[in-house]
PDB file of C-alpha atoms in Angstrom:
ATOM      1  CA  UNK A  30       0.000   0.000   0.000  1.00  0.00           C
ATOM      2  CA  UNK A  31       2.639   2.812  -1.378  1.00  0.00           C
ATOM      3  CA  UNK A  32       1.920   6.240   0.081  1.00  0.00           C
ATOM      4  CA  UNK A  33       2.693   8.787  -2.414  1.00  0.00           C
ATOM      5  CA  UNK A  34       6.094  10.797  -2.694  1.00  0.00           C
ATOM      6  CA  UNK A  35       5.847  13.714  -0.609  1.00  0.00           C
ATOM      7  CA  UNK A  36       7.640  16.994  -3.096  1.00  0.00           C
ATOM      8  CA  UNK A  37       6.494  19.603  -0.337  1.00  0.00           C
ATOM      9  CA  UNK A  38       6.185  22.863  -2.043  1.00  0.00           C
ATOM     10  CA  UNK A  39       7.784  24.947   0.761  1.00  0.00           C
ATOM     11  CA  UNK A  40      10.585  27.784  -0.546  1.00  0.00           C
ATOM     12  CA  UNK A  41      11.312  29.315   2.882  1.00  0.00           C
ATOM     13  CA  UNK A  42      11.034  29.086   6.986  1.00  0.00           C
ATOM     14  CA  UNK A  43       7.706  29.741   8.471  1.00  0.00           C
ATOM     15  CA  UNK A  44       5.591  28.352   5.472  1.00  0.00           C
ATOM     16  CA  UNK A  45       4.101  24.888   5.643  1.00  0.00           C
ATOM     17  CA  UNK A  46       1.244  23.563   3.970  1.00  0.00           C
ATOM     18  CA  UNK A  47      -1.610  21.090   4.386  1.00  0.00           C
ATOM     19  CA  UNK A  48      -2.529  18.867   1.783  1.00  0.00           C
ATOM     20  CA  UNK A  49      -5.562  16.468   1.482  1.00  0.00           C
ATOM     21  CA  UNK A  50      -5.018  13.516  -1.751  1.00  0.00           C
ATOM     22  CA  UNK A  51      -7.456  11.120  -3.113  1.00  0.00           C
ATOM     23  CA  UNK A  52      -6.569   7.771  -4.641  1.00  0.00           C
ATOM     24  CA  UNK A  53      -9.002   6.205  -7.457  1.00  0.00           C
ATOM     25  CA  UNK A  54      -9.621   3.446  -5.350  1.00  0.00           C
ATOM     26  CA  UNK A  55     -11.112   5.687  -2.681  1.00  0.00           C
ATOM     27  CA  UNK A  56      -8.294   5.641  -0.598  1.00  0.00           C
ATOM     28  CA  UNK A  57      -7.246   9.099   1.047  1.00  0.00           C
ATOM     29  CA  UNK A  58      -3.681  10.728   2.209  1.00  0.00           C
ATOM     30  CA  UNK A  59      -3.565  13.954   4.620  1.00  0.00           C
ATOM     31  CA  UNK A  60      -0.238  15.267   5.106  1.00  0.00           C
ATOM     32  CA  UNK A  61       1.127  18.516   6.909  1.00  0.00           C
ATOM     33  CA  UNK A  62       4.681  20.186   6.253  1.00  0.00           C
ATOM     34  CA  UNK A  63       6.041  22.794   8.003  1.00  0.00           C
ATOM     35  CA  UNK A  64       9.295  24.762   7.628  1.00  0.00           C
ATOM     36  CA  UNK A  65      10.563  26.055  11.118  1.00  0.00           C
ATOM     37  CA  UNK A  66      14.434  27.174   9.931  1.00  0.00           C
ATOM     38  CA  UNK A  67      15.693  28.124   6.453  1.00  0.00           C
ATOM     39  CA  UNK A  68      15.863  24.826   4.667  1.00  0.00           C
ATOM     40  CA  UNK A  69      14.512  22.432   7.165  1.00  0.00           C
ATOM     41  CA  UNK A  70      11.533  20.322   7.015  1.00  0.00           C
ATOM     42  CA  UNK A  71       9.286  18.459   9.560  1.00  0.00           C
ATOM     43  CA  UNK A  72       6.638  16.311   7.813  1.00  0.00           C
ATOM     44  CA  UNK A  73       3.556  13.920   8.806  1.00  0.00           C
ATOM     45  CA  UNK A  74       1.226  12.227   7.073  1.00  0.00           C
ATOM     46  CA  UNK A  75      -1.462   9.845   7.901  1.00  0.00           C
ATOM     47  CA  UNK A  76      -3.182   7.408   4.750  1.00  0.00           C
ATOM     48  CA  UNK A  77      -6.361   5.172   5.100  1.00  0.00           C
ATOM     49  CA  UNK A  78      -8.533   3.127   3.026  1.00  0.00           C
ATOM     50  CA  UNK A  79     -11.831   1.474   4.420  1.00  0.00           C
ATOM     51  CA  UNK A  80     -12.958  -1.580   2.471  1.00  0.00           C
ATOM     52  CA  UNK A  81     -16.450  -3.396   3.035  1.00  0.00           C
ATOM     53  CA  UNK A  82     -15.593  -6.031   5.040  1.00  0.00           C
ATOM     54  CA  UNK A  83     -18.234  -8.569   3.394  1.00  0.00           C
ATOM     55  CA  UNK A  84     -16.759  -8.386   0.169  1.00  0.00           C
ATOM     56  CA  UNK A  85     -14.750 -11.509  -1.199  1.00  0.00           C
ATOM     57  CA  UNK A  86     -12.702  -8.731  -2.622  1.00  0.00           C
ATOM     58  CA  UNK A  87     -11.566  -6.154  -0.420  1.00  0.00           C
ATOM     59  CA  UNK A  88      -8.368  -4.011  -0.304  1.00  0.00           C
ATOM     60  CA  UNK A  89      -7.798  -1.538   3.008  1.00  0.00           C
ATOM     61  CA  UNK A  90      -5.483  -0.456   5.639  1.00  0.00           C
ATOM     62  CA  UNK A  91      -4.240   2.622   6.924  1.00  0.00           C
ATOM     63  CA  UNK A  92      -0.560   4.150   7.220  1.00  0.00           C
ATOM     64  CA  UNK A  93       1.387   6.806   8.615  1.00  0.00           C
ATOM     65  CA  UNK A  94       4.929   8.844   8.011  1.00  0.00           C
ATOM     66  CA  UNK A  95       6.808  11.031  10.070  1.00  0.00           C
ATOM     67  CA  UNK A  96       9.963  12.530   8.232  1.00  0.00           C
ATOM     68  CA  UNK A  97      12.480  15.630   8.581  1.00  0.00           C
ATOM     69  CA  UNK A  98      13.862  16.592   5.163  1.00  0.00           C
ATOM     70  CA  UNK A  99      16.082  19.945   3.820  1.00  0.00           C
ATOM     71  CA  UNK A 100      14.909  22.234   0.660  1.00  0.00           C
ATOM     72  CA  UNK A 101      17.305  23.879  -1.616  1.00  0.00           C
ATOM     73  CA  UNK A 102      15.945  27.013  -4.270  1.00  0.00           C
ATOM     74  CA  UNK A 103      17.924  27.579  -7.303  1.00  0.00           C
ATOM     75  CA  UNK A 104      16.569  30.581  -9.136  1.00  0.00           C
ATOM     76  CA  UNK A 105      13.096  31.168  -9.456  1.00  0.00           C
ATOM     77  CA  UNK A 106      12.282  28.775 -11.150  1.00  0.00           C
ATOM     78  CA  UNK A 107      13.943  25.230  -9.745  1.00  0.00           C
ATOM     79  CA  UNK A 108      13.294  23.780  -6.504  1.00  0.00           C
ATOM     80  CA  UNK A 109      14.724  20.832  -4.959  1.00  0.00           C
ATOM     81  CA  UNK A 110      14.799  19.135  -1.358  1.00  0.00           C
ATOM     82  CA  UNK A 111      15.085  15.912   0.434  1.00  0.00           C
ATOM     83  CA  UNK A 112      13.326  13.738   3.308  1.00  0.00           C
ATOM     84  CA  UNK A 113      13.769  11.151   5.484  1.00  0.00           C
ATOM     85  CA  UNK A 114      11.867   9.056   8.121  1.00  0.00           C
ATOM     86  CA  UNK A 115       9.986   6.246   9.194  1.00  0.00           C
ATOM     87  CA  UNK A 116       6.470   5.005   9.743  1.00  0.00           C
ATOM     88  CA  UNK A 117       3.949   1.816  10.326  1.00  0.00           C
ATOM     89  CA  UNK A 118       1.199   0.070   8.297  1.00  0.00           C
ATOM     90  CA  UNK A 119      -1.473  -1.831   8.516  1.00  0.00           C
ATOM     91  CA  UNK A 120      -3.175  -3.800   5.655  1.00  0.00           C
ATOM     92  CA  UNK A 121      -5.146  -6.656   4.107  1.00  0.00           C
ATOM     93  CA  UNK A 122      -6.434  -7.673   0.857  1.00  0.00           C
ATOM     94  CA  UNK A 123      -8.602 -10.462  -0.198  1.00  0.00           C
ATOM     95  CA  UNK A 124      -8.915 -11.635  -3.267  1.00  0.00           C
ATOM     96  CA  UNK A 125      -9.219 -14.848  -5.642  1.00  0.00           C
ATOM     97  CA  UNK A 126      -6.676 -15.692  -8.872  1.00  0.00           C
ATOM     98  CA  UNK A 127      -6.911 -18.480 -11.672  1.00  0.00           C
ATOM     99  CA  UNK A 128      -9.496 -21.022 -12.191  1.00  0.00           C
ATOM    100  CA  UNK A 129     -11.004 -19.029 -14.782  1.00  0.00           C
ATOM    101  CA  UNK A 130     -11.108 -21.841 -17.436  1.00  0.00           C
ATOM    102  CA  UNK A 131      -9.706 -25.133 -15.859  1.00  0.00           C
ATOM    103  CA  UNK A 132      -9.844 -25.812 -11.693  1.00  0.00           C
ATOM    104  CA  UNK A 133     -10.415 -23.867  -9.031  1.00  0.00           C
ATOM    105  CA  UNK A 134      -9.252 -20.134  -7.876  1.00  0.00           C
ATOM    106  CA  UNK A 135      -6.629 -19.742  -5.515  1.00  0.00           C
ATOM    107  CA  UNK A 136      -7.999 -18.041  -2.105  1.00  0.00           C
ATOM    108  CA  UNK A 137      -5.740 -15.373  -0.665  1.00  0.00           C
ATOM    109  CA  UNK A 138      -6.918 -13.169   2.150  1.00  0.00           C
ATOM    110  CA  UNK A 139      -2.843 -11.501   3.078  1.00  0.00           C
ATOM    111  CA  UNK A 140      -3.273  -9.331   6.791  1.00  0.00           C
ATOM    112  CA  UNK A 141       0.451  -7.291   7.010  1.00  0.00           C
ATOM    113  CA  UNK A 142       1.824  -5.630  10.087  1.00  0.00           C
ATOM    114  CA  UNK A 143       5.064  -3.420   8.830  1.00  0.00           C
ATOM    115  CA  UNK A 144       7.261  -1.007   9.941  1.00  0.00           C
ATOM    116  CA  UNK A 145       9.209   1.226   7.105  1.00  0.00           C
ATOM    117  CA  UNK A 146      11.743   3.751   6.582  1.00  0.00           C
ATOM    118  CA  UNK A 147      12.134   5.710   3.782  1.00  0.00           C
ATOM    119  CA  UNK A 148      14.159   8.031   1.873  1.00  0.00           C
ATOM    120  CA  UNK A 149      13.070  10.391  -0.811  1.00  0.00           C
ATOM    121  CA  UNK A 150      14.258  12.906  -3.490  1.00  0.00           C
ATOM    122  CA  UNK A 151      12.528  15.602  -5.260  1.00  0.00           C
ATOM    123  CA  UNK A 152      12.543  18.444  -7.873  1.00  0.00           C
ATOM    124  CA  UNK A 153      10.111  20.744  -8.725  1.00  0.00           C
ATOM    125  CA  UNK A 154      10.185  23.588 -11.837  1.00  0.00           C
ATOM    126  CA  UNK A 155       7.920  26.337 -11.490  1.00  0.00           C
ATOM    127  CA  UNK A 156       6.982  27.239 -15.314  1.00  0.00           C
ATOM    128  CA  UNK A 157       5.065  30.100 -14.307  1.00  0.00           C
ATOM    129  CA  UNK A 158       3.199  31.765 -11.622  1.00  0.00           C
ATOM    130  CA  UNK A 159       0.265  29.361 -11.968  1.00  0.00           C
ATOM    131  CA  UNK A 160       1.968  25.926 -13.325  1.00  0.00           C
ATOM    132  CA  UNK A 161       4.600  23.616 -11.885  1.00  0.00           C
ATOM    133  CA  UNK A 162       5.439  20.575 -12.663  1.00  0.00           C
ATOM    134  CA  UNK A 163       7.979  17.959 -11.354  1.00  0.00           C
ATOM    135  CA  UNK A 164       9.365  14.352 -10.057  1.00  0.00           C
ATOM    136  CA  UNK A 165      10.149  12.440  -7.318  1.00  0.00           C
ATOM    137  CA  UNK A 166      12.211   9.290  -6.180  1.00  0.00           C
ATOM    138  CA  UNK A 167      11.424   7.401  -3.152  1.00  0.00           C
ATOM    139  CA  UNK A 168      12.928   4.436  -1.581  1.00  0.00           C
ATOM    140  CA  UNK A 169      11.302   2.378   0.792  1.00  0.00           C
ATOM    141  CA  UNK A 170      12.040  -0.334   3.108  1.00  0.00           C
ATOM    142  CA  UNK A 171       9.411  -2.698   4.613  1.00  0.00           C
ATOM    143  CA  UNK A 172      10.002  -4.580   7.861  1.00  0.00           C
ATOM    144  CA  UNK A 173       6.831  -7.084   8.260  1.00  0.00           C
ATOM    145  CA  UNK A 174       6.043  -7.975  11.861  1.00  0.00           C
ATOM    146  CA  UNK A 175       3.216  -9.829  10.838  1.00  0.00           C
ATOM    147  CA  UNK A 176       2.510 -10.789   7.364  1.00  0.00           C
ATOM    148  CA  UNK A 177      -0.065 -13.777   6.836  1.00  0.00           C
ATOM    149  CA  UNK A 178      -2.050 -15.680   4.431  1.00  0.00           C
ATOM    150  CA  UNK A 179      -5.273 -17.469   5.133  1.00  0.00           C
ATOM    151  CA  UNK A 180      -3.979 -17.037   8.811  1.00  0.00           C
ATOM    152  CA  UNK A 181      -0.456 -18.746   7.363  1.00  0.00           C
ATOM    153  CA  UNK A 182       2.850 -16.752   7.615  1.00  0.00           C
ATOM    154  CA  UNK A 183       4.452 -15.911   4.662  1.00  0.00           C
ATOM    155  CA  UNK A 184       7.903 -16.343   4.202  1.00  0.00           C
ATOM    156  CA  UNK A 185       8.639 -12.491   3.591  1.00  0.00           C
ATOM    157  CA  UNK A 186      10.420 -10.516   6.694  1.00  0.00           C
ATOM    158  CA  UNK A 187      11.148  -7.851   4.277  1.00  0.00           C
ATOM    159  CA  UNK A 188      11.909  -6.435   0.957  1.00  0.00           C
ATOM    160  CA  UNK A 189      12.592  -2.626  -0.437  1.00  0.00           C
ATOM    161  CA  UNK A 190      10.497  -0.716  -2.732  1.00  0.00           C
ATOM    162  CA  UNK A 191      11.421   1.588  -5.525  1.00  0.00           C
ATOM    163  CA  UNK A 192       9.216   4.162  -5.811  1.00  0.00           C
ATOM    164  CA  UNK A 193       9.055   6.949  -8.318  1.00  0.00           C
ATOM    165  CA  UNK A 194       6.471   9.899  -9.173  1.00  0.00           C
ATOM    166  CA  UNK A 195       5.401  12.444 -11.208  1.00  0.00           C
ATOM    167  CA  UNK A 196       3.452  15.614 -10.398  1.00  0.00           C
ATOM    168  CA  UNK A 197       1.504  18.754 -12.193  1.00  0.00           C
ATOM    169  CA  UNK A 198       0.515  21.477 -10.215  1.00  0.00           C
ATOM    170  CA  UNK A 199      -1.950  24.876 -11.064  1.00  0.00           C
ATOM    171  CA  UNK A 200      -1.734  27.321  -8.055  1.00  0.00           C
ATOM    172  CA  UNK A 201      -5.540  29.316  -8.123  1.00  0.00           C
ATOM    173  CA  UNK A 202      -5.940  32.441  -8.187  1.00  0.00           C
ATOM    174  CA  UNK A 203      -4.128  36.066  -9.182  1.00  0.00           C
ATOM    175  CA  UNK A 204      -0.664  37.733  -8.838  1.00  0.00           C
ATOM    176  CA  UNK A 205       2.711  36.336  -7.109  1.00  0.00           C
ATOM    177  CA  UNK A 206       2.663  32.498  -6.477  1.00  0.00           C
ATOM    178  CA  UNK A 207       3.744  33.178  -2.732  1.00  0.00           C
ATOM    179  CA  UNK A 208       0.741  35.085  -2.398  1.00  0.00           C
ATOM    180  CA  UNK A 209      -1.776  32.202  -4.108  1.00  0.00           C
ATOM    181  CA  UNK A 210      -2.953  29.775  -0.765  1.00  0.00           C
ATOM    182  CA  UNK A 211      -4.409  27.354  -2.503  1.00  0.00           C
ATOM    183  CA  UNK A 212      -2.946  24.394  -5.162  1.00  0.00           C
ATOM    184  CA  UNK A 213      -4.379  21.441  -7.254  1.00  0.00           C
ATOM    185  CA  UNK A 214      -2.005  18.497  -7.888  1.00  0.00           C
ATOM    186  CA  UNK A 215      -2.681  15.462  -9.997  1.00  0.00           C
ATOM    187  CA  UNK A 216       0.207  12.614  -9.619  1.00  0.00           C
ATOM    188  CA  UNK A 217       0.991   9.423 -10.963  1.00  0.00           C
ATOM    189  CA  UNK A 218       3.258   6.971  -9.009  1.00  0.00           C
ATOM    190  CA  UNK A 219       4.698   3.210  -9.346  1.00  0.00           C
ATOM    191  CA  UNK A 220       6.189   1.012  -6.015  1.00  0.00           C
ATOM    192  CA  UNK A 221       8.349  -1.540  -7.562  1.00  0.00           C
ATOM    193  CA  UNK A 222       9.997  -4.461  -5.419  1.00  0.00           C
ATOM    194  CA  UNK A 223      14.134  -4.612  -5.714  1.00  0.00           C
ATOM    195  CA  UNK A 224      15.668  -7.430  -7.265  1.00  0.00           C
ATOM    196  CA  UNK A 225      12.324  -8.968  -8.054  1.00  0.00           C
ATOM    197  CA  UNK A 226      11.726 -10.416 -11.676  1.00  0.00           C
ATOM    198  CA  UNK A 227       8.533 -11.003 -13.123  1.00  0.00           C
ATOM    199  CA  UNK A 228       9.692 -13.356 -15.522  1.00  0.00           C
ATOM    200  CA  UNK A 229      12.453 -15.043 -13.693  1.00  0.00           C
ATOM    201  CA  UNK A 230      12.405 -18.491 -13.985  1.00  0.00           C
ATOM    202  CA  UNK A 231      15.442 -19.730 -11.871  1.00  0.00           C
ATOM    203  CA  UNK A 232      13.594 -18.761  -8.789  1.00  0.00           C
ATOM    204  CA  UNK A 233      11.566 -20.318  -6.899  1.00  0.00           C
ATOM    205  CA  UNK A 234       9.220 -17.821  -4.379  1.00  0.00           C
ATOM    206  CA  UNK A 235       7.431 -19.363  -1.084  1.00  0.00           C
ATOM    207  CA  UNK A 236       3.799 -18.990  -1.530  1.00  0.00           C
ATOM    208  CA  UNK A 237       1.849 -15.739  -1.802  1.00  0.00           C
ATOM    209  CA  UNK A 238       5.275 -13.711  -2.276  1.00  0.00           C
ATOM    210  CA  UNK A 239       5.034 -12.888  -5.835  1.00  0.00           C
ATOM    211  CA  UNK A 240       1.676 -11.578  -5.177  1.00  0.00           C
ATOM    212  CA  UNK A 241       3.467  -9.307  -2.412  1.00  0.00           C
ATOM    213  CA  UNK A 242       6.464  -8.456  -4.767  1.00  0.00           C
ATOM    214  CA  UNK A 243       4.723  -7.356  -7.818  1.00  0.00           C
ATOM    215  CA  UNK A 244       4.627  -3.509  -9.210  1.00  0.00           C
ATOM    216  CA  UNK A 245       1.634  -1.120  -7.846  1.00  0.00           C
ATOM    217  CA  UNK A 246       0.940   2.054  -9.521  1.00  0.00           C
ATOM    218  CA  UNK A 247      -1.363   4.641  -8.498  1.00  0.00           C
ATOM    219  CA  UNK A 248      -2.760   7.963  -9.359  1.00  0.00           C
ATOM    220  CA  UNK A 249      -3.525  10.765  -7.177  1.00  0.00           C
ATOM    221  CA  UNK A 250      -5.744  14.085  -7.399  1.00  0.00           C
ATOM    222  CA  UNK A 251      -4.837  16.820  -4.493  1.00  0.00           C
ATOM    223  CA  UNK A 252      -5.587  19.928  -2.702  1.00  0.00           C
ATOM    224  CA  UNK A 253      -2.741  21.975  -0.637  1.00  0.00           C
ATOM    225  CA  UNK A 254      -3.389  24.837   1.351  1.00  0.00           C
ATOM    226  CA  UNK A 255      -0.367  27.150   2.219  1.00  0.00           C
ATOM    227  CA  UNK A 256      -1.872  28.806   5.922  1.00  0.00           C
ATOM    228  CA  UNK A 257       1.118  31.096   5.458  1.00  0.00           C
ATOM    229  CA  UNK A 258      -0.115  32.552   2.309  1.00  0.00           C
ATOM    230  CA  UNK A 259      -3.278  33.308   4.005  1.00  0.00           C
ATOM    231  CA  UNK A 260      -1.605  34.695   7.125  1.00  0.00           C
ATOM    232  CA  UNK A 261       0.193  36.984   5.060  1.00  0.00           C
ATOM    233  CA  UNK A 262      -2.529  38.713   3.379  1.00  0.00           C
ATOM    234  CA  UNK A 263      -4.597  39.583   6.465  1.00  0.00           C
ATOM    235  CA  UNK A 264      -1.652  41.411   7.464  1.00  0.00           C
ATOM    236  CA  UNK A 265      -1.719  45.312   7.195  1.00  0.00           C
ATOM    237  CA  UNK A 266      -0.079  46.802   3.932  1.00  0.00           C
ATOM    238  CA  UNK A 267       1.626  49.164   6.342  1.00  0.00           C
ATOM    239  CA  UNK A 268       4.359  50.574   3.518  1.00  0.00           C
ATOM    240  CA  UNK A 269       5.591  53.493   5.934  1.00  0.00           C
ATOM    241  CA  UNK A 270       2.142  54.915   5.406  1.00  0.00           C
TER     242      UNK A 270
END
């Protein structure tokens, strides 16, 4: 259950922002950033997704980060920064595979306790005062402290995800981007498994382990709010008058 990359869009100390995401599978991220020193970040972020529990096929859990992370502005244009922390999930998916011509499906119901760390990378190029657009590499390692199958352990203690994304961004509204509080973001975003091949042939996995190994992809629409956009237009224009 990747969470997406994070690419805050913070430029200087005292901003943060607050951004709400929604996945296509009705899944939800809410994530706060805040910048309390020239290039410093502090970051959380929380993720859930509620499935019906009487479906045969079901997909939820829920998620969170916590990460610290630097930003670096070249020009006006170019932004790019840096984060890393950890966090702990919580997810289970049931489903049924094969047996669509010949036999019977194969029953998986997979319940996964994990703990993860992460690093991530990320540029962002402002085109203009409205439009931005940009990428983002994370890495992610998965430490399962329970990870079962039909109530079954699955051979799996851990494995490390590569995990890019790309963003667009349109900041509403008139004038100066710093002064604009509010931002749209649509996102699209692949978790890929290390060392894992598809195709291999030479290797032999335990049960239910491909299933856990294989590529997810995602896509994401967003809002962000920038409170210190906001805070800085209720201010008096005092301009020695």
């Amino acid at each position: 259950m990747p969470m997406q990359c994070a690419a805050p869009q913070i430029t200087d100390k005292n901003q943060g922002e607050v951004t709400a995401s929604s996945y296509f599978n009705g899944r939800y991220d809410l994530a706060g950033t805040y910048s309390p020193v020239n290039h410093l970040l502090v970051r959380a972020a929380y993720s859930n997704l509620r499935g019906n529990g009487k479906d045969t096929t079901y997909y939820r859990g829920h998620q969170y980060d916590l990460g610290v992370g630097t930003y670096w502005r070249l020009g006006d244009e170019c932004l790019l920064g840096g984060l890393g922390g950890f966090g702990q999930a919580q997810s289970a998916a049931g489903y049924s595979d094969g047996g669509f011509f010949f036999g019977r499906p194969t029953r998986h119901e997979f319940d996964a306790r994990y703990n993860k760390v992460f690093g991530e990378v990320y540029g962002t190029f402002q085109t203009s005062e409205t439009v931005s657009f940009g990428v983002a590499y994370r890495v992610t390692q998965v430490n399962f402290t329970t990870l079962t199958d039909l109530g079954t352990a699955v051979d799996l203690p851990r494995m490390t995800r590569s995990e890019p994304m790309a963003f667009f961004r349109v900041r509403l509204g008139d004038g100066p981007t710093e002064d604009r509080p509010v931002q749209l973001q649509a996102a699209w975003g692949l978790s890929d498994t290390f060392g894992y091949n598809a195709k291999a042939t030479n290797v032999i996995y335990p049960p239910g382990v491909v299933d856990l190994k294989q590529s997810r992809s995602y896509a994401t629409l967003g809002i962000t709010l920038f409170p210190h956009c906001l805070f800085r237009k209720a201010q008096p224009d005092s301009g020695g008058r």
